[in-house]
Coordinates of C-alpha atoms in Angstrom, one line a residue:
X242 CA 127.2 161.3 141.3
X243 CA 126.9 161.9 137.6
X244 CA 130.2 160.1 137.1
X245 CA 128.8 157.0 138.9
X246 CA 125.6 157.1 136.9
X247 CA 127.7 157.3 133.6
X248 CA 129.7 154.2 134.8
X249 CA 126.5 152.3 135.4
X250 CA 125.2 153.1 131.9
X251 CA 128.5 151.9 130.4
X252 CA 128.4 148.7 132.4
X253 CA 124.8 148.0 131.4
X254 CA 125.6 148.6 127.7
X255 CA 128.6 146.3 127.9
X256 CA 126.4 143.5 129.5
X257 CA 123.8 143.9 126.8
X258 CA 126.4 143.7 124.1
X259 CA 127.9 140.6 125.6
X260 CA 124.5 139.0 126.0
X261 CA 123.7 139.8 122.4
X262 CA 126.9 138.2 121.3
X263 CA 126.2 135.2 123.4
X264 CA 122.8 134.8 121.8
X265 CA 124.2 135.1 118.3
X266 CA 126.9 132.5 119.1
X267 CA 124.1 130.1 120.3
X268 CA 122.3 130.6 117.0
X269 CA 125.5 130.0 115.1
X270 CA 126.2 126.8 117.0
X271 CA 122.6 125.5 116.8
X272 CA 122.4 122.0 115.2
X273 CA 119.0 121.0 114.0
X274 CA 117.7 117.6 115.2
X275 CA 115.3 115.4 113.3
X276 CA 112.0 115.0 115.1
X277 CA 111.6 111.4 113.9
X278 CA 110.9 108.9 116.6
X279 CA 112.1 105.4 115.8
X280 CA 113.3 102.9 118.4
X281 CA 114.1 99.6 116.7
X282 CA 113.2 97.8 120.0
X283 CA 109.8 99.3 120.1
X284 CA 108.5 99.4 116.5
X285 CA 106.1 98.9 115.0
X286 CA 104.1 101.8 116.5
X287 CA 100.3 101.6 116.2
X288 CA 99.9 104.8 114.1
X289 CA 102.0 106.3 111.3
X290 CA 102.0 109.7 113.0
X291 CA 103.8 108.1 116.0
X292 CA 107.0 108.1 113.9
X293 CA 106.9 111.8 113.2
X294 CA 108.1 111.3 109.6
X295 CA 105.9 114.2 108.4
X296 CA 105.1 117.6 109.7
X297 CA 101.8 119.6 109.4
X298 CA 98.7 117.7 108.3
X299 CA 99.7 114.1 107.9
X300 CA 97.9 113.6 104.5
X301 CA 100.1 116.3 103.0
X302 CA 103.2 114.0 103.4
X303 CA 105.4 117.0 104.1
X304 CA 108.7 115.4 105.2
X305 CA 110.2 116.4 108.5
X306 CA 113.8 117.4 108.8
X307 CA 116.2 114.7 107.5
X308 CA 113.3 112.7 105.9
X309 CA 114.6 112.7 102.3
X310 CA 112.3 112.1 99.3
X311 CA 113.6 109.8 96.5
X312 CA 112.4 108.2 93.4
X313 CA 113.8 105.4 91.2
X314 CA 114.3 106.2 87.5
X315 CA 111.5 103.8 86.6
X316 CA 108.7 102.8 88.9
X317 CA 107.0 99.5 89.5
X318 CA 103.4 99.4 88.1
X319 CA 100.8 99.0 90.9
X320 CA 97.4 99.5 89.2
X321 CA 98.2 103.1 88.3
X322 CA 98.8 104.1 92.0
X323 CA 101.1 107.0 92.5
X324 CA 103.9 106.8 95.0
X325 CA 105.8 109.1 97.3
X326 CA 109.0 107.6 98.8
X327 CA 111.2 108.8 101.6
X328 CA 114.2 107.6 103.5
X329 CA 115.4 108.4 107.0
X330 CA 118.5 107.3 108.9
X331 CA 119.6 107.9 112.5
X332 CA 122.0 110.7 113.1
X333 CA 125.6 109.8 112.3
X334 CA 124.8 106.7 110.2
X335 CA 124.9 106.2 106.5
X336 CA 124.4 103.6 103.8
X337 CA 127.2 102.1 101.8
X338 CA 127.6 100.9 98.2
X339 CA 127.4 97.2 97.5
X340 CA 127.0 97.2 93.7
X341 CA 125.2 99.2 91.0
X342 CA 122.3 96.7 90.8
X343 CA 122.3 95.8 94.5
X344 CA 120.3 97.6 97.2
X345 CA 122.4 100.0 99.3
X346 CA 123.6 98.5 102.5
X347 CA 121.6 100.5 105.1
X348 CA 122.5 101.0 108.8
X349 CA 120.4 99.8 111.7
X350 CA 117.5 102.1 112.3
X351 CA 117.1 103.2 108.6
X352 CA 113.5 103.5 107.4
X353 CA 112.2 103.4 103.8
X354 CA 108.7 105.0 103.6
X355 CA 106.5 104.3 100.6
X356 CA 103.1 105.9 100.2
X357 CA 100.5 104.7 97.7
X358 CA 97.8 107.1 96.6
X359 CA 95.4 108.1 93.7
X360 CA 94.6 111.5 92.4
X361 CA 91.3 112.7 91.0
X362 CA 89.3 110.2 93.1
X363 CA 85.5 110.2 92.8
X364 CA 83.3 111.8 93.8
X365 CA 85.3 115.0 94.6
X366 CA 88.4 114.6 92.4
X367 CA 90.4 114.4 95.6
X368 CA 93.6 112.7 96.6
X369 CA 93.2 109.4 98.4
X370 CA 96.1 107.8 100.2
X371 CA 95.5 104.0 100.5
X372 CA 98.5 102.7 102.4
X373 CA 102.0 103.5 103.7
X374 CA 104.5 100.7 103.7
X375 CA 107.6 100.8 105.9
X376 CA 110.8 98.8 105.6
X377 CA 112.8 99.2 108.8
X378 CA 116.4 97.9 109.3
X379 CA 116.1 96.6 112.9
X380 CA 119.2 94.3 113.1
X381 CA 122.6 93.7 111.7
X382 CA 122.7 91.7 108.4
X383 CA 123.9 88.1 108.5
X384 CA 123.8 85.2 106.1
X385 CA 120.4 84.2 107.5
X386 CA 118.9 87.5 108.6
X387 CA 118.8 90.7 106.5
X388 CA 117.7 92.7 109.6
X389 CA 114.8 94.2 107.7
X390 CA 111.1 94.1 108.8
X391 CA 108.1 95.2 106.8
X392 CA 105.1 97.0 108.3
X393 CA 101.9 98.3 106.5
X394 CA 99.8 101.2 107.7
X395 CA 96.2 101.6 106.3
X396 CA 94.8 105.1 105.9
X397 CA 91.3 106.0 107.3
X398 CA 88.6 107.4 105.1
X399 CA 89.1 110.9 106.6
X400 CA 92.8 110.9 105.6
X401 CA 93.8 112.0 109.0
X402 CA 95.8 108.9 110.1
X403 CA 97.1 105.5 109.0
X404 CA 96.9 102.5 111.4
X405 CA 99.1 99.5 111.6
X406 CA 97.8 96.4 109.7
X407 CA 97.9 93.8 112.4
X408 CA 96.0 91.1 110.5
X409 CA 98.2 90.8 107.5
X410 CA 95.7 88.9 105.5
X411 CA 95.3 91.5 102.7
X412 CA 92.7 94.3 102.5
X413 CA 90.6 95.3 99.5
X414 CA 89.8 99.0 98.8
X415 CA 87.5 100.0 95.9
X416 CA 88.8 103.1 94.1
X417 CA 87.3 105.1 91.2
X418 CA 89.4 107.8 89.7
X419 CA 90.2 109.7 86.5
X420 CA 93.5 109.0 84.8
X421 CA 94.4 111.3 81.9
X422 CA 90.8 111.9 81.1
X423 CA 89.7 108.3 81.4
X424 CA 87.6 107.1 84.3
X425 CA 89.0 103.9 85.9
X426 CA 87.8 101.7 88.7
X427 CA 89.6 98.9 90.5
X428 CA 89.5 97.0 93.8
X429 CA 93.0 97.9 95.1
X430 CA 94.6 95.2 97.1
X431 CA 96.8 96.0 100.1
X432 CA 99.1 92.9 100.1
X433 CA 99.2 90.3 102.8
X434 CA 102.3 89.8 104.8
X435 CA 103.3 86.7 102.8
X436 CA 102.9 88.6 99.5
X437 CA 105.3 91.4 100.7
X438 CA 107.9 88.7 101.3
X439 CA 107.3 87.2 97.8
X440 CA 108.8 90.3 96.1
X441 CA 111.2 91.4 98.8
X442 CA 112.8 88.0 99.5
X443 CA 116.3 87.0 98.6
X444 CA 118.2 83.8 99.2
X445 CA 121.1 83.7 96.7
X446 CA 123.0 80.9 98.4
X447 CA 119.8 78.9 99.1
X448 CA 121.0 78.6 102.7
X449 CA 118.9 76.7 105.3
X450 CA 118.6 79.8 107.4
X451 CA 115.5 81.0 105.4
X452 CA 114.7 83.8 103.1
X453 CA 116.0 87.3 103.5
X454 CA 113.9 90.4 103.3
X455 CA 115.5 93.1 101.2
X456 CA 114.6 96.5 99.6
X457 CA 114.0 96.6 95.9
X458 CA 114.1 100.2 94.6
X459 CA 117.0 102.0 96.4
X460 CA 119.9 100.7 94.2
X461 CA 122.5 103.0 92.8
X462 CA 121.5 102.2 89.2
X463 CA 118.0 103.5 90.0
X464 CA 119.1 106.7 91.9
X465 CA 121.8 107.9 89.5
X466 CA 119.5 110.7 88.1
X467 CA 118.2 114.1 89.0
X468 CA 115.3 114.7 91.4
X469 CA 113.6 118.1 92.0
X470 CA 113.9 118.9 95.7
X471 CA 112.4 121.9 97.4
X472 CA 115.6 123.8 96.9
X473 CA 116.4 122.7 93.3
X474 CA 117.3 119.7 91.2
X475 CA 120.2 117.5 92.1
X476 CA 121.5 114.0 91.3
X477 CA 120.0 111.7 94.0
X478 CA 123.2 109.9 94.8
X479 CA 125.0 113.1 95.3
X480 CA 122.2 114.5 97.5
X481 CA 122.3 111.4 99.7
X482 CA 126.0 111.9 100.1
X483 CA 125.6 115.6 101.0
X484 CA 122.9 114.7 103.5
X485 CA 125.3 112.3 105.1
X486 CA 123.1 109.3 104.1
X487 CA 125.6 107.7 101.7
X488 CA 129.3 107.1 102.0
X489 CA 131.2 109.1 99.3
X490 CA 133.0 106.1 97.7
X491 CA 130.9 105.4 94.6
X492 CA 132.6 104.2 91.5
X493 CA 133.0 106.8 88.8
X494 CA 130.8 105.1 86.3
X495 CA 127.5 103.4 87.3
X496 CA 125.4 101.6 84.7
X497 CA 122.0 103.2 85.3
X498 CA 118.4 102.6 84.5
X499 CA 116.3 105.3 82.8
X500 CA 112.7 106.5 83.0
X501 CA 110.8 104.1 80.7
X502 CA 108.4 107.0 79.9
X503 CA 111.2 109.2 78.6
X504 CA 111.0 108.9 74.8
X505 CA 114.3 110.7 74.4
X506 CA 116.1 107.7 75.7
X507 CA 116.9 104.7 73.5
X508 CA 114.1 102.1 73.3
X509 CA 116.3 99.3 74.5
X510 CA 117.2 101.2 77.7
X511 CA 113.6 102.1 78.4
X512 CA 112.4 98.5 77.9
X513 CA 115.1 96.9 80.0
X514 CA 114.6 99.6 82.8
X515 CA 110.9 98.7 82.8
X516 CA 111.6 95.0 83.0
X517 CA 114.2 95.5 85.7
X518 CA 111.9 97.3 88.1
X519 CA 108.8 95.2 87.4
X520 CA 110.4 91.7 87.0
X521 CA 114.0 91.5 88.2
X522 CA 113.2 91.2 91.9
X523 CA 111.7 87.7 91.2
X524 CA 113.8 86.8 88.2
X525 CA 117.2 87.1 89.9
X526 CA 119.5 84.8 91.9
X527 CA 117.7 84.1 95.1
X528 CA 114.4 85.6 93.9
X529 CA 111.0 84.0 94.0
X530 CA 111.3 82.7 90.4
X531 CA 115.0 82.0 90.3
X532 CA 114.2 78.4 89.3
X533 CA 113.5 79.7 85.8
X534 CA 116.7 80.3 84.0
X535 CA 116.0 83.9 83.2
X536 CA 117.7 86.9 84.8
X537 CA 115.8 90.2 84.1
X538 CA 118.2 92.5 86.0
X539 CA 119.3 95.6 84.0
X540 CA 123.0 94.7 84.2
X541 CA 122.5 91.3 82.6
X542 CA 124.2 91.3 79.1
X543 CA 123.4 87.6 78.3
X544 CA 120.4 88.1 76.0
X545 CA 119.6 84.4 75.9
X546 CA 119.4 84.4 79.7
X547 CA 117.3 87.5 79.3
X548 CA 114.7 85.3 77.6
X549 CA 115.4 86.2 74.0
X550 CA 114.9 83.1 71.9
X551 CA 114.6 81.0 75.1
X552 CA 112.0 78.3 75.0
X553 CA 109.4 78.7 77.9
X554 CA 109.4 76.5 80.9
X555 CA 105.6 76.2 80.8
X556 CA 103.5 75.9 77.6
X557 CA 101.1 78.8 77.1
X558 CA 99.2 78.8 73.8
X559 CA 102.1 76.9 72.1
X560 CA 104.2 80.1 72.1
X561 CA 107.8 79.1 71.0
X562 CA 109.9 81.6 73.0
X563 CA 109.7 83.8 76.1
X564 CA 110.9 86.7 73.9
X565 CA 110.4 86.0 70.2
X566 CA 112.7 88.6 68.7
X567 CA 110.8 90.6 66.1
X568 CA 107.5 89.0 67.0
X569 CA 105.8 90.4 70.1
X570 CA 102.5 88.7 69.4
X571 CA 104.2 85.3 69.7
X572 CA 106.2 86.1 72.8
X573 CA 105.3 84.5 76.1
X574 CA 106.5 87.6 78.0
X575 CA 103.9 89.8 76.2
X576 CA 101.1 87.2 76.9
X577 CA 101.9 87.2 80.6
X578 CA 102.1 90.9 81.1
X579 CA 98.8 91.3 79.1
X580 CA 96.9 88.8 81.2
X581 CA 95.0 89.1 84.4
X582 CA 94.6 85.3 84.8
X583 CA 96.3 84.4 88.1
X584 CA 97.8 81.3 86.5
X585 CA 99.4 83.2 83.7
X586 CA 100.0 86.9 84.6
X587 CA 103.3 88.4 85.4
X588 CA 104.1 89.9 87.8
X589 CA 102.1 87.4 89.9
X590 CA 101.1 89.9 92.5
X591 CA 101.0 93.7 92.8
X592 CA 98.5 94.4 90.0
X593 CA 94.9 93.4 89.1
X594 CA 94.7 95.2 85.7
X595 CA 96.9 95.4 82.6
X596 CA 99.4 98.1 82.3
X597 CA 98.6 99.1 78.8
X598 CA 101.4 101.5 78.3
X599 CA 103.9 99.0 79.6
X600 CA 102.6 96.3 77.3
X601 CA 102.9 98.7 74.3
X602 CA 106.5 99.6 75.3
X603 CA 107.7 95.9 75.6
X604 CA 105.9 95.0 72.4
X605 CA 107.6 97.8 70.5
X606 CA 111.0 96.8 71.9
X607 CA 110.5 93.1 71.0
X608 CA 109.4 94.0 67.5
X609 CA 112.5 96.1 67.1
X610 CA 114.9 93.2 67.8
X611 CA 116.8 92.3 64.7
X612 CA 118.3 88.8 65.3
X613 CA 115.1 86.8 64.8
X614 CA 114.7 83.4 66.5
X615 CA 114.9 80.4 64.1

């Protein structure tokens, strides 16, 4: 009897050990899955939370698994709004390299998520998220269709949810906040659908098929820098590769923009990086203002085509050149970025006030140019 009892104990122990091993193997083989919900045949969803891009309280913008934060070296000025950007792609898909100054070629189902917010907002010095813009790649790219669609989600006052803007006529939101010790107030404008396409359109061949909608920021030249992730700092392009979001076939050397605020960088690189992110999406082949013979992309090495000593197409205060080397006060570029007059200002949309720090940078750069115009 004792012998049988002992055999039963041994058998029970063996089963327990096997079960434990089986459980451990299951843990070892577990593959996490992104909770994101994005069916390209069903979007846009009515609420931002429907996509499950973020976990926890929505307003904290805590990215879910495989929702990757990113940030271009220099950022577009949008009335001092802060921005948090994220990218997500379906499992097993990745973007590919098209050129240092070209947006990455994204797969179907990819989503670019851009949140606009202010900090230290009156009366409680709180954070206020205004809008979340989505770019979703819904179809294969062709000569007449980029496959991208734009959607805008407007946050409620409670900061608990953002709802799809179905009107697309533009929404005005008053904001009062403190920026570096200075109180500021604006009426922030959420762009109309047509205004989104003004900046994001591209038609380099001027085909009859219409304008293409393309991303602006996620170019290799803008991502070839370090970002501080939750687990440490890493080059963004390399992080995209390790996440499986980018094919590992990048050229060894990529001409890259810098953070225009980084005073350790050469003035020329800072100024041209600022101009690239704020101006080049319109002043490029196929851009909204490509009828003007200026090309403000960072990779452009033709300084005349960059506007230096180039006579302006339109007369503003009898200014002789777009960029009057050595004389910022008599440069059309400075006049345009210093203006809030809709008939003069540049960029033509995306801001309602003057970016004083940007004007100071461009003025300093123009005054430093040695080969003065005749």
